[in-house]
XYZ file of C-alpha atoms in Angstrom:
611
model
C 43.158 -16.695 -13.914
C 39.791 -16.040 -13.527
C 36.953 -17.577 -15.596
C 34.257 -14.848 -15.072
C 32.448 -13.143 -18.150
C 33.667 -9.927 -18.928
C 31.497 -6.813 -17.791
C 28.803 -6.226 -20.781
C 27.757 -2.847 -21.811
C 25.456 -2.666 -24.681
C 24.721 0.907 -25.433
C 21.299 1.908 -26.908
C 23.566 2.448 -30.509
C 24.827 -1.022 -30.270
C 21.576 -2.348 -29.463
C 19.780 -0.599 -32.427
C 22.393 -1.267 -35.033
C 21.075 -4.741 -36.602
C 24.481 -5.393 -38.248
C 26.189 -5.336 -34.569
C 23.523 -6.845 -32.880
C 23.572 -10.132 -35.484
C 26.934 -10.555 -35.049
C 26.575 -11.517 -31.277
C 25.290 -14.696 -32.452
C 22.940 -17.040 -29.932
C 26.136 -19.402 -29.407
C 27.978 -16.549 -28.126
C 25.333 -15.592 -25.895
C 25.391 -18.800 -24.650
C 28.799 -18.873 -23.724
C 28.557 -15.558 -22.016
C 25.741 -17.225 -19.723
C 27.639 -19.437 -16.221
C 26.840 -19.357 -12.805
C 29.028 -16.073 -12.076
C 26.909 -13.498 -14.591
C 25.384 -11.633 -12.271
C 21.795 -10.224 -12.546
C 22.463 -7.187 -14.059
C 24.690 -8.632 -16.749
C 21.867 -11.692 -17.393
C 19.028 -8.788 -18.074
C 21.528 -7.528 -20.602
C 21.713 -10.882 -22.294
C 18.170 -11.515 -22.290
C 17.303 -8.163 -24.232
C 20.121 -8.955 -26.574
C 18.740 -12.050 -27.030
C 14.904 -10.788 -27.671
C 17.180 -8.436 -30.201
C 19.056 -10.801 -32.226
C 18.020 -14.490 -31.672
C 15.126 -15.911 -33.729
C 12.378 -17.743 -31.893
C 12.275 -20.603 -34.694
C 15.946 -21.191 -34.395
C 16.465 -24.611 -33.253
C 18.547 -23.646 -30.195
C 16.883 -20.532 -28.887
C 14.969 -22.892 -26.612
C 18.139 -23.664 -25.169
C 19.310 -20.166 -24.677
C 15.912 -18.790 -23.091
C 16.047 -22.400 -20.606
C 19.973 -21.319 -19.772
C 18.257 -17.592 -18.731
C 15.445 -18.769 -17.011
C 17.866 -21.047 -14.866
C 20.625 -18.484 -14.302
C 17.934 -16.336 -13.309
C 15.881 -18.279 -10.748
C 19.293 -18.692 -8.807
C 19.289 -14.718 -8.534
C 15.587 -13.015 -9.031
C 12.805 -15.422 -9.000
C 10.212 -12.558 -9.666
C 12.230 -12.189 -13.237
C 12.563 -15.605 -13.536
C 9.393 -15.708 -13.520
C 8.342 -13.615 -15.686
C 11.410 -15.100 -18.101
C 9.008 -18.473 -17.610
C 5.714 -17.027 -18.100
C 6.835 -15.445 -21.955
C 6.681 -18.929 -23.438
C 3.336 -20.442 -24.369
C 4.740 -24.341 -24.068
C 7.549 -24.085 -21.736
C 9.161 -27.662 -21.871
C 9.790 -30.239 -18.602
C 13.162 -28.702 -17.558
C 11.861 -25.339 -17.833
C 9.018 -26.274 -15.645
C 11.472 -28.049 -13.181
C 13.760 -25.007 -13.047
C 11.125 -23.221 -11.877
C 9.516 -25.363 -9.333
C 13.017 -26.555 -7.927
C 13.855 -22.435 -7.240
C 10.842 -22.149 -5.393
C 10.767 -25.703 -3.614
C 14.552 -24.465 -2.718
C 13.476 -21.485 -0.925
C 13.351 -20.595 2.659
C 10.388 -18.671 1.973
C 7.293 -20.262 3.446
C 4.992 -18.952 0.497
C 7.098 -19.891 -2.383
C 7.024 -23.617 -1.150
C 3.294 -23.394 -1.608
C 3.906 -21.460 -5.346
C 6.149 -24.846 -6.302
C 2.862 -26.609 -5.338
C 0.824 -24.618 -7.134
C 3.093 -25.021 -10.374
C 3.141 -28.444 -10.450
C -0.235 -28.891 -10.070
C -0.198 -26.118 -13.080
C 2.038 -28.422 -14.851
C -0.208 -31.850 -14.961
C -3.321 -30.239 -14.982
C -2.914 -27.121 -17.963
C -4.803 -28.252 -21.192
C -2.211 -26.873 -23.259
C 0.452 -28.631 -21.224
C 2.645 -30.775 -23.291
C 5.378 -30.862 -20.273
C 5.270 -33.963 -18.937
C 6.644 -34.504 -14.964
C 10.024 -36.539 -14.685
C 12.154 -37.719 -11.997
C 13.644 -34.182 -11.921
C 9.846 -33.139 -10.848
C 8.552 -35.146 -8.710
C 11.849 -34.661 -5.676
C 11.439 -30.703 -6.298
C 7.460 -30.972 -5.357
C 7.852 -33.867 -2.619
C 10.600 -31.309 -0.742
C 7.866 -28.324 -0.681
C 5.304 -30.737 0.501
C 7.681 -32.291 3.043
C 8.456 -28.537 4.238
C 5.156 -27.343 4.919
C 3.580 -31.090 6.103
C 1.386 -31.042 3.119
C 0.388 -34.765 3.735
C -2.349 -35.263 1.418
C -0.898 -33.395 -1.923
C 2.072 -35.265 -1.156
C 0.780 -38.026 -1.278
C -1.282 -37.039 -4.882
C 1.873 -36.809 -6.132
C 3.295 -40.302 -4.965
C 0.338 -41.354 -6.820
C 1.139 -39.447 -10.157
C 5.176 -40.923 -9.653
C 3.703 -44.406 -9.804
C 1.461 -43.538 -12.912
C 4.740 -42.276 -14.697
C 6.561 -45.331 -13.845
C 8.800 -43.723 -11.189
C 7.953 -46.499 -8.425
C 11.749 -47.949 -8.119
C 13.644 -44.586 -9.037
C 15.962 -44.129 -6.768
C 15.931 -40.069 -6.506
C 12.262 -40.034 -6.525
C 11.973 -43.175 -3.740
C 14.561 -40.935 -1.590
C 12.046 -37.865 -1.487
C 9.387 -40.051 -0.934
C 11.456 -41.520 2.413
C 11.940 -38.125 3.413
C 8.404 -36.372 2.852
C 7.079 -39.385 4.874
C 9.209 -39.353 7.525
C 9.176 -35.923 8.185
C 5.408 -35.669 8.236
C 5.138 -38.559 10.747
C 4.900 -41.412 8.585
C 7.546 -43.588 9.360
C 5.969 -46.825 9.046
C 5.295 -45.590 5.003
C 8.953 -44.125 4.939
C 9.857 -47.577 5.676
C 7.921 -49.858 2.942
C 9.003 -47.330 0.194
C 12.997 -47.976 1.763
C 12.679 -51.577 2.084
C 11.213 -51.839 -1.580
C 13.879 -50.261 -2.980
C 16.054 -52.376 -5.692
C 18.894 -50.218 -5.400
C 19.700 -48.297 -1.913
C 21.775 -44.840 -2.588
C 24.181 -43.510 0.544
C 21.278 -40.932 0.854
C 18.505 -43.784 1.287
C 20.127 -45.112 3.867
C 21.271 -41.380 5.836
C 17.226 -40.071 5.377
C 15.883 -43.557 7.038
C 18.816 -43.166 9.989
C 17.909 -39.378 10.125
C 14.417 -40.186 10.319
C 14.617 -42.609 12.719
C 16.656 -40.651 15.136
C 14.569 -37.722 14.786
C 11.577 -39.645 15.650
C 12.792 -40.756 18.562
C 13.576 -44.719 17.721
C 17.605 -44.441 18.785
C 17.875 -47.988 18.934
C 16.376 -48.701 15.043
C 18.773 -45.694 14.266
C 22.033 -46.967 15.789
C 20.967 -50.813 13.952
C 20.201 -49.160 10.570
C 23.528 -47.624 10.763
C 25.050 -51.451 11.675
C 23.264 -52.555 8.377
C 24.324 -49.415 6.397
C 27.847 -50.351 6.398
C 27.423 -53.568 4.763
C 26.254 -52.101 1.611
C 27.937 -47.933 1.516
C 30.806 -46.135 4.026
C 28.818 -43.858 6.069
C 29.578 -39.609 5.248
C 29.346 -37.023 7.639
C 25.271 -36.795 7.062
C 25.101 -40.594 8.558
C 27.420 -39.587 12.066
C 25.203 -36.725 12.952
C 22.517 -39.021 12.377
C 24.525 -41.479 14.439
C 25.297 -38.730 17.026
C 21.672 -37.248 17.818
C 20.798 -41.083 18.386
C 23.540 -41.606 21.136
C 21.953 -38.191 22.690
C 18.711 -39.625 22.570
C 19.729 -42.406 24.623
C 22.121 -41.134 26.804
C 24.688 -43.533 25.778
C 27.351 -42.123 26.147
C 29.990 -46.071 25.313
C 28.143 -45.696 22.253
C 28.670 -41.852 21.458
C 32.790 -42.412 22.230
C 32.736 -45.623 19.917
C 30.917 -43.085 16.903
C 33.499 -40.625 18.027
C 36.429 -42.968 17.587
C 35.084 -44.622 14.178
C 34.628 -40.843 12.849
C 38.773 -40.435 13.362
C 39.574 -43.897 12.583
C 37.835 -44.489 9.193
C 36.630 -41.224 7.536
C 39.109 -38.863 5.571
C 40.271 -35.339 6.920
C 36.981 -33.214 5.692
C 34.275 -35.249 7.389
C 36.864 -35.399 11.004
C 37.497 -31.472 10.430
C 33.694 -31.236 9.212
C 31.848 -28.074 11.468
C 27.987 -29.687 11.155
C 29.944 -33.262 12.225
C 32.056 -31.901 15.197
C 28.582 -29.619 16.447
C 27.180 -32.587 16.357
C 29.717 -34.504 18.734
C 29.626 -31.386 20.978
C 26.083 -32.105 21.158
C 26.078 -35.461 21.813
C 28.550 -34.951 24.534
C 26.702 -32.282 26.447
C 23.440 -34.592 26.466
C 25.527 -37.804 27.509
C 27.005 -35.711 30.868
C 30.279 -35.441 29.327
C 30.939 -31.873 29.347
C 34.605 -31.827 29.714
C 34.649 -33.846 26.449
C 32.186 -31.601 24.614
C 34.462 -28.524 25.393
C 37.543 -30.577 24.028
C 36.133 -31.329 21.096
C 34.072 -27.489 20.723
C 38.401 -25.671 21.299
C 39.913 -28.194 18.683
C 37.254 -27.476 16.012
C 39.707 -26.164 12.921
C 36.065 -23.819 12.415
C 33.250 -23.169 14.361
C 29.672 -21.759 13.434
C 27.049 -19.988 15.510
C 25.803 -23.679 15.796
C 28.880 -24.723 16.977
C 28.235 -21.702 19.268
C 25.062 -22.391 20.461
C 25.615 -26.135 21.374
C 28.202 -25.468 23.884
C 26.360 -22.745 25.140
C 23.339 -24.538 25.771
C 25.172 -27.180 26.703
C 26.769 -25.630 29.844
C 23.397 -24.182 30.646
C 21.723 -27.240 30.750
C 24.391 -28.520 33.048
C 24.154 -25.297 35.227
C 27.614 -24.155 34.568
C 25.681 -20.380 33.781
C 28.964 -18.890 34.471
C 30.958 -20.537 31.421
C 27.971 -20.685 29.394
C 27.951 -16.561 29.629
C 31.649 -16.480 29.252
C 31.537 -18.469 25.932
C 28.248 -15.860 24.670
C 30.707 -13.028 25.287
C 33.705 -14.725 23.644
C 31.283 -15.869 20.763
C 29.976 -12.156 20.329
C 33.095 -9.794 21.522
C 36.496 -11.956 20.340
C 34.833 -13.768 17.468
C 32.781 -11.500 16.082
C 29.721 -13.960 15.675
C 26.185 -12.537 15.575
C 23.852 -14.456 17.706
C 20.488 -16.112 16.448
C 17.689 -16.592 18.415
C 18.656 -19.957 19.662
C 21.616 -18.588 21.369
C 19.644 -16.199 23.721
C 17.302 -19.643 24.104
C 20.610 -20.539 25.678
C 21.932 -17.784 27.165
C 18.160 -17.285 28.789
C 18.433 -21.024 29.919
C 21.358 -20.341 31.761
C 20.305 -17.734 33.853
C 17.361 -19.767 34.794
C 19.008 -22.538 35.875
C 20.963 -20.437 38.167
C 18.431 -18.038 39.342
C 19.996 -14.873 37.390
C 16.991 -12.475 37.255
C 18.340 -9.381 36.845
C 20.911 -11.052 34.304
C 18.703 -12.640 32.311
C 16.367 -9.423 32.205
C 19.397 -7.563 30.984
C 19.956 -10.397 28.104
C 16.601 -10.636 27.534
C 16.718 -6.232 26.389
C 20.154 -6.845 24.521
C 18.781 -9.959 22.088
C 15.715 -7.100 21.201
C 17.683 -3.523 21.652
C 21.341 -4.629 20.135
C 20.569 -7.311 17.794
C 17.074 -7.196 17.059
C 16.035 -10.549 17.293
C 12.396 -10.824 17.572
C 11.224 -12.901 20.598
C 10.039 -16.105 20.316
C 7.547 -18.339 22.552
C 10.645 -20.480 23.697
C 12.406 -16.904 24.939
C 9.338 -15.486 26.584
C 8.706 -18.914 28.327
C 12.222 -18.793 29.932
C 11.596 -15.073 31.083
C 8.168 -16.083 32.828
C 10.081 -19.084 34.547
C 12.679 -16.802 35.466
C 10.793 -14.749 37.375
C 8.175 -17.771 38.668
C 10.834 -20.131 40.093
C 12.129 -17.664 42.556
C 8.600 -16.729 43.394
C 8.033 -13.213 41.999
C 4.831 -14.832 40.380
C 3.582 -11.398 39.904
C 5.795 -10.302 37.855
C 5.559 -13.975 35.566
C 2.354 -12.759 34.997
C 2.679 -9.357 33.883
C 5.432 -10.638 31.116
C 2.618 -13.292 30.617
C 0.033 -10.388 30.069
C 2.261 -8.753 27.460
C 3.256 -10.874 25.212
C 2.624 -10.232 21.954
C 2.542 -13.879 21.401
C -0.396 -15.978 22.806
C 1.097 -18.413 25.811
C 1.512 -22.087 24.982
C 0.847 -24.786 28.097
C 4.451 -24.813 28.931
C 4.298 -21.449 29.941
C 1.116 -22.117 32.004
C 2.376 -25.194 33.408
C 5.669 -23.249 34.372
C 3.352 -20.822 36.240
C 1.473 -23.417 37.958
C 4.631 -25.208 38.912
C 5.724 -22.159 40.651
C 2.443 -21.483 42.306
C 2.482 -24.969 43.517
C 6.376 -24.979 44.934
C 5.745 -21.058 46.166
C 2.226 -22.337 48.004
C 0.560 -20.128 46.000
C -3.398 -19.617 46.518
C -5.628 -22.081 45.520
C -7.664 -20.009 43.519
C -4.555 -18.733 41.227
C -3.530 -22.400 41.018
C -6.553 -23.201 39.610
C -6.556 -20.724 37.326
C -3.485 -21.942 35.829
C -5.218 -25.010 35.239
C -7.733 -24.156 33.410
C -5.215 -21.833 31.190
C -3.140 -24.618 30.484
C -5.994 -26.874 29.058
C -7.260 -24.028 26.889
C -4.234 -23.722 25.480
C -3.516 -27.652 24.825
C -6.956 -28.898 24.428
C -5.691 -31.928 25.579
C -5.420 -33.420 29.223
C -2.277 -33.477 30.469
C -2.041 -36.042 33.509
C 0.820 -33.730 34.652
C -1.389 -30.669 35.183
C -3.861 -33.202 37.595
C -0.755 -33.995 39.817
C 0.418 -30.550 40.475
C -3.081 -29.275 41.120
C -3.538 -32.356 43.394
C -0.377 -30.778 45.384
C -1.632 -28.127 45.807
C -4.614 -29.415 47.092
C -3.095 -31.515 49.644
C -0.325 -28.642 50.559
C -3.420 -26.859 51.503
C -4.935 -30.314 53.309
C -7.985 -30.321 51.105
C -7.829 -33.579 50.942
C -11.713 -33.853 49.809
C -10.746 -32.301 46.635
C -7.286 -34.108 46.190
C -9.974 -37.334 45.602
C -12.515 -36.094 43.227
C -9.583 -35.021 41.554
C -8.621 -38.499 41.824
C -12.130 -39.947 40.872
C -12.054 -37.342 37.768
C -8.666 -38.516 36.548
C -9.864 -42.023 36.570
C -13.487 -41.375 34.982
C -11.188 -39.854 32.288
C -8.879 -42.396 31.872
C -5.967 -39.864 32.252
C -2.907 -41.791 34.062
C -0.078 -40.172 35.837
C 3.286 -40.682 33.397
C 4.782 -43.552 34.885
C 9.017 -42.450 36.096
C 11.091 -44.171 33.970
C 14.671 -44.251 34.106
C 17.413 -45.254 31.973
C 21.477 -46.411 32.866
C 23.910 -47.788 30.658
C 26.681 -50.408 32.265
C 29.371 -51.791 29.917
C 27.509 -50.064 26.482
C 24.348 -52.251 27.406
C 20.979 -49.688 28.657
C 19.168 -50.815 31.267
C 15.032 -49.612 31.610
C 13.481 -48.899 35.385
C 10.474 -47.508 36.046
C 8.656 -46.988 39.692
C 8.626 -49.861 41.478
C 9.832 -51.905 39.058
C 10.345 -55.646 39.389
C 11.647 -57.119 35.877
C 14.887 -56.800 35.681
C 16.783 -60.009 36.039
C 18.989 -58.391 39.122
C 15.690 -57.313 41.069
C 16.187 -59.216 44.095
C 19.537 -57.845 44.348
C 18.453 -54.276 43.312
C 15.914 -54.471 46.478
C 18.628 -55.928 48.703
C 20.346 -52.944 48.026
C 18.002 -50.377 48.492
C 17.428 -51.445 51.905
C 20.651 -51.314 52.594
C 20.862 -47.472 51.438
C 17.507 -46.971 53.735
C 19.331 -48.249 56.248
C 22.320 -46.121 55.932
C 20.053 -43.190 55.477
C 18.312 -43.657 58.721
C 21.354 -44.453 60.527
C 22.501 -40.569 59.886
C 19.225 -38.888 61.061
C 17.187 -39.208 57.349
C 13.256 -38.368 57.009
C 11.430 -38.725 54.239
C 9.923 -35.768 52.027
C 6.552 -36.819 51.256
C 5.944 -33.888 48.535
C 7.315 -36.518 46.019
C 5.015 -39.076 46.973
C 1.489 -40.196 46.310
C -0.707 -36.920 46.334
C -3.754 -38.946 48.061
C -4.178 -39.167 51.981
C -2.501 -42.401 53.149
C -0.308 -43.547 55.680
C 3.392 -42.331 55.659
C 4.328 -45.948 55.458
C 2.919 -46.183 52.238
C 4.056 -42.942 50.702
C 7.725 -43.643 51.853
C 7.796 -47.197 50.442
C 6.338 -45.090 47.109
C 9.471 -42.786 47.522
C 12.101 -45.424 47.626
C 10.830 -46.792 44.509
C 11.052 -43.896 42.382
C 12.892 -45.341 39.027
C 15.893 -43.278 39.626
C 16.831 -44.728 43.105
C 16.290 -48.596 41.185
C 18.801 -47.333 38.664
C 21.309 -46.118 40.897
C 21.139 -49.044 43.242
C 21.764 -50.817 39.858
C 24.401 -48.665 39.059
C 26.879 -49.037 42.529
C 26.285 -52.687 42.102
C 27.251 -53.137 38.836
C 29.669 -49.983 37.950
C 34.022 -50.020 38.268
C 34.737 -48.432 40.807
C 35.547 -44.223 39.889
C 33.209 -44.078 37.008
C 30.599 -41.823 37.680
C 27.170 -43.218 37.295
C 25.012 -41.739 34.645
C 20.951 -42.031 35.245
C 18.697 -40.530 32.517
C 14.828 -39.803 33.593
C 11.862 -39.134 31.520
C 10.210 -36.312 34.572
C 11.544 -34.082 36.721
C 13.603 -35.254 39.877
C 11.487 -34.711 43.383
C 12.772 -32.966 46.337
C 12.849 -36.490 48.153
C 14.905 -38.033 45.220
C 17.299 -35.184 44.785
C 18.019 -35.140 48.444
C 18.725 -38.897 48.928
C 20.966 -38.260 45.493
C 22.943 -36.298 47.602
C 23.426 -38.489 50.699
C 23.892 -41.447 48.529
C 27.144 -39.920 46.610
C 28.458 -38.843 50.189
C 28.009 -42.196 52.040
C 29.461 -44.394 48.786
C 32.418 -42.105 47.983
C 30.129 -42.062 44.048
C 30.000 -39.488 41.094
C 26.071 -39.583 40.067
C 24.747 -37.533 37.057
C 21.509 -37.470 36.344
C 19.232 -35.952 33.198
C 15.844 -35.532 34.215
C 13.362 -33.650 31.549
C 14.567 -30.021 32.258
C 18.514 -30.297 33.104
C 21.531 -32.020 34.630
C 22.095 -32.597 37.935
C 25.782 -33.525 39.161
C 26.314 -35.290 42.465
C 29.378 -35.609 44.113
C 30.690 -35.431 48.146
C 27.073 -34.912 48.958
C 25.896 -31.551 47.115
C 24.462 -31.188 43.812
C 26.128 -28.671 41.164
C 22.135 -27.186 41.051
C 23.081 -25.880 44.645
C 19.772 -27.308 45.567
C 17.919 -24.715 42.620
C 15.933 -26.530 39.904
């Protein structure tokens, strides 16, 4: 039986004839006030109540708070207005109204919950005083538009009210300082804490994972489970952490503590099973990802997306635009903007011009979803990798948004692999550190490509001499390999690890193999500066991704393919060798540099040589 509030109808006679009107009393009103009266019914219950309810009665403050609440939920302009007729509103009328706005996606009404509080604690008349209702609603809008220093005015007032150990009001601190970049304050706040709520412990895992510390993440969540059972908030936490490293032992173990210790909604959960899709595609594991993504009991346009971009990032474009037109034709989904960041992706990865032009005119034509910076920047790289440069530049030209340095540097990445002039490499230079306003010691080694594909080798050293007068370093190669759930760290040339004698052994070995069927070095991976081959090949077979697979035959069970995770992009020399080196050792490698996923196996790489 339903508990909803009958229709009301109060006719201008009924409203004008006193006796009627008192007989709706202010308790009745009351009851007639819940979460289902909708807007048009509350407006007829306010005017009642400015009809028949006496201001002095000791409960009409009550009744007008009820209003103003039910109200915010629905019409914040009339709630509003509702909040602006009293002369003294009281704290949880105040709170109401800051909590609708802090609660809003609307950019602007963040700043209006700002502006209230600060309206609140500064008003002469003001006899309101902030609680520990208050002081979460403010620290959310502050937290959502990285308003570091009013956030931290009101830390300050929390402390002069005595709110120091709350635990509500700690937990917004924790998450206003994290998310503006203060994790080192997130932290003192946590650790001070006398009493540590599930939440404390999911916003300090969250935080850490989104920050990029995986490994504090992943031991946060060892300590968490001393003191509280981790919820489903806590495993996505868990989850983006075992993307971030790659690890994929770790990701399965999550996986199998999810179905062996939490109840039926958090397993059948669609944010925690997106999130294990996720983690899945970024650990190499796509077969997994897709097993999870086809037994989801539900699935959002998340849910969606993930395996979308997920088979685009591991090149699969043809699945990836088989699951869009499921999505879009069978299950009726409307994509977002971040699934034509996907479907865009995939094209690119596969060289799909015309298909990704076509996709490109459906997300704007069909579904009207304005283009963003990320979409534009995969249109320009569509058309720059296979060389129509030209035409990069004229989507460039009209954007309606102004380029960022990715876009640049994915123009001057294409001029430099295309041998594009000199001149129009140099202008993509100079765009690229207008647009940053920061030096970027990747920009000085593609220019200094270009400068040596074009044997200027006079101006591949002043570039040289200018990188080192200012201090800018090339980003060392660094990759990453987990054996037996432990992650191993190699970066060029590197000479720490305790099997590096070994490691070396190795890799002369594989150079020996190498030669022995006909192998010659690529030198457009190597040091950009005029030396001796000798030198530059000895540079090329100590790239950190060749350490980590040497690492990885030695060490691996035989049939398990051999996962390699690198902070750049993998050189022609590198990606080559890749190729001979699964052939010749009978190996499955996959590797994640910055842009995508490479899969090695019986000698060719599921990029078909296009990255």
């Amino acid at each position: 039986m339903s508990t909803s509030p009958p229709p009301l109808f109060f006719s201008t006679a009924t409203t004008t004839n006193n006796h009627q009107s008192q007989h709706l009393s202010h308790t009745h009103l009351i009851h007639l006030l819940n979460p289902n009266t909708s807007m048009s019914q509350l407006k007829q219950i306010h005017a009642q109540t400015l009809r028949t309810v006496d201001t002095n009665h000791p409960q009409a403050l009550f009744l007008y708070a009820r209003i103003l609440l039910y109200s915010s939920l629905a019409d914040l302009n009339y709630a509003t207005r509702v909040f602006h007729h009293f002369s003294h509103p009281n704290s949880f009328m105040w709170n109401t109204l800051i909590r609708a706005y802090a609660r809003s996606t609307n950019t602007n009404h963040k700043h209006k919950a700002m502006e209230l509080y600060e309206a609140m604690v500064t008003g002469e008349e003001n006899t309101a005083v902030p609680d520990n209702h208050t002081f979460p609603f403010v620290l959310k809008a502050c937290a959502y538009t990285f308003s570091f220093c009013e956030g931290k005015q009101v830390h300050a007032h929390a402390l002069k009210h005595g709110f120091e150990l709350d635990t509500h009001v700690c937990n917004s601190l924790i998450h206003f300082y994290a998310t503006c970049g203060r994790l080192d304050s997130a932290e003192k706040i946590f650790y001070k804490m006398n009493e540590r709520s599930e939440v404390s412990w999911n916003i300090m895992i969250d935080s850490y994972a989104k920050g990029g510390k995986f490994d504090t993440a992943l031991k946060m969540f060892g300590e968490m489970q001393k003191e509280h059972e981790p919820d489903g908030y806590t495993m996505q936490s868990v989850f983006s952490a075992c993307a971030g490293l790659g690890s994929l032992s770790l990701g399965l173990w999550a996986h199998a503590y999810i179905l062996k210790k939490c109840d039926k909604n958090i397993v059948d959960d669609v944010l925690v099973n997106t999130g294990l899709v996720d983690m899945y595609c970024k650990c190499g594991e796509m077969e997994i990802a897709n097993q999870v993504f086809e037994s989801m009991p539900a699935r959002d346009v998340n849910s969606w997306n993930s395996i979308i971009m997920g088979f685009a990032m591991h090149g699969k474009a043809e699945a990836a635009l088989d699951y869009y037109v499921r999505m879009v034709k069978v299950e009726k989904i409307v994509p977002n903007s971040i699934t034509f960041v996907g479907v865009l992706c995939a094209c690119n990865h596969r060289g799909m011009v015309e298909e990704g032009i076509v996709h490109f005119d459906m997300m704007t034509k069909e579904y009207n979803v304005e283009p963003r910076l990320e979409h534009y920047g995969c249109l320009v790289d569509l058309f720059a990798r296979p060389g129509r440069i030209d035409e990069a530049l004229n989507v460039v030209s009209e954007m309606p948004i102004k380029p960022d340095g990715v876009i640049w540097r994915s123009l001057l990445d294409a001029c430099c692999k295309q041998h594009a002039s000199v001149e129009l490499s140099e202008e993509m230079v100079k765009q690229v550190f207008e647009s940053e306003g920061s030096v970027c010691s990747g920009v000085y080694v593609l220019l200094s490509k270009v400068y040596a594909s074009a044997c200027r080798w006079n101006d591949v050293g002043m570039l040289r001499k200018l990188m080192t007068d200012k201090g800018v370093t090339k980003e060392p190669g660094c990759s990453l390999i987990e054996i037996d759930g432990t992650v191993h760290e190699f970066f060029a040339g590197d000479t720490t690890h305790p099997q590096s004698e070994n490691i070396y052994k190795f890799v002369n070995e594989i150079d020996e193999k190498l030669q022995s069927i006909g192998y010659l070095p690529d030198y457009s991976g190597a040091t950009t500066i005029d030396e001796a081959n000798d030198g530059k090949q000895n540079t090329l077979r100590l790239h950190s991704e060749r350490l980590a697979i040497a690492f990885g035959i030695l060490n691996s069970r035989p049939g398990i393919p051999i996962r390699v995770f690198k902070n750049l992009r993998v050189c022609n020399d590198c990606h080559r060798v890749t190729k001979l080196i699964s052939r010749i050792y009978n190996v499955e490698i996959i590797v994640r540099d910055r842009v995508r996923f490479h899969h090695f196996k019986d000698g060719t790489c599921s990029c078909m040589d296009y990255w």
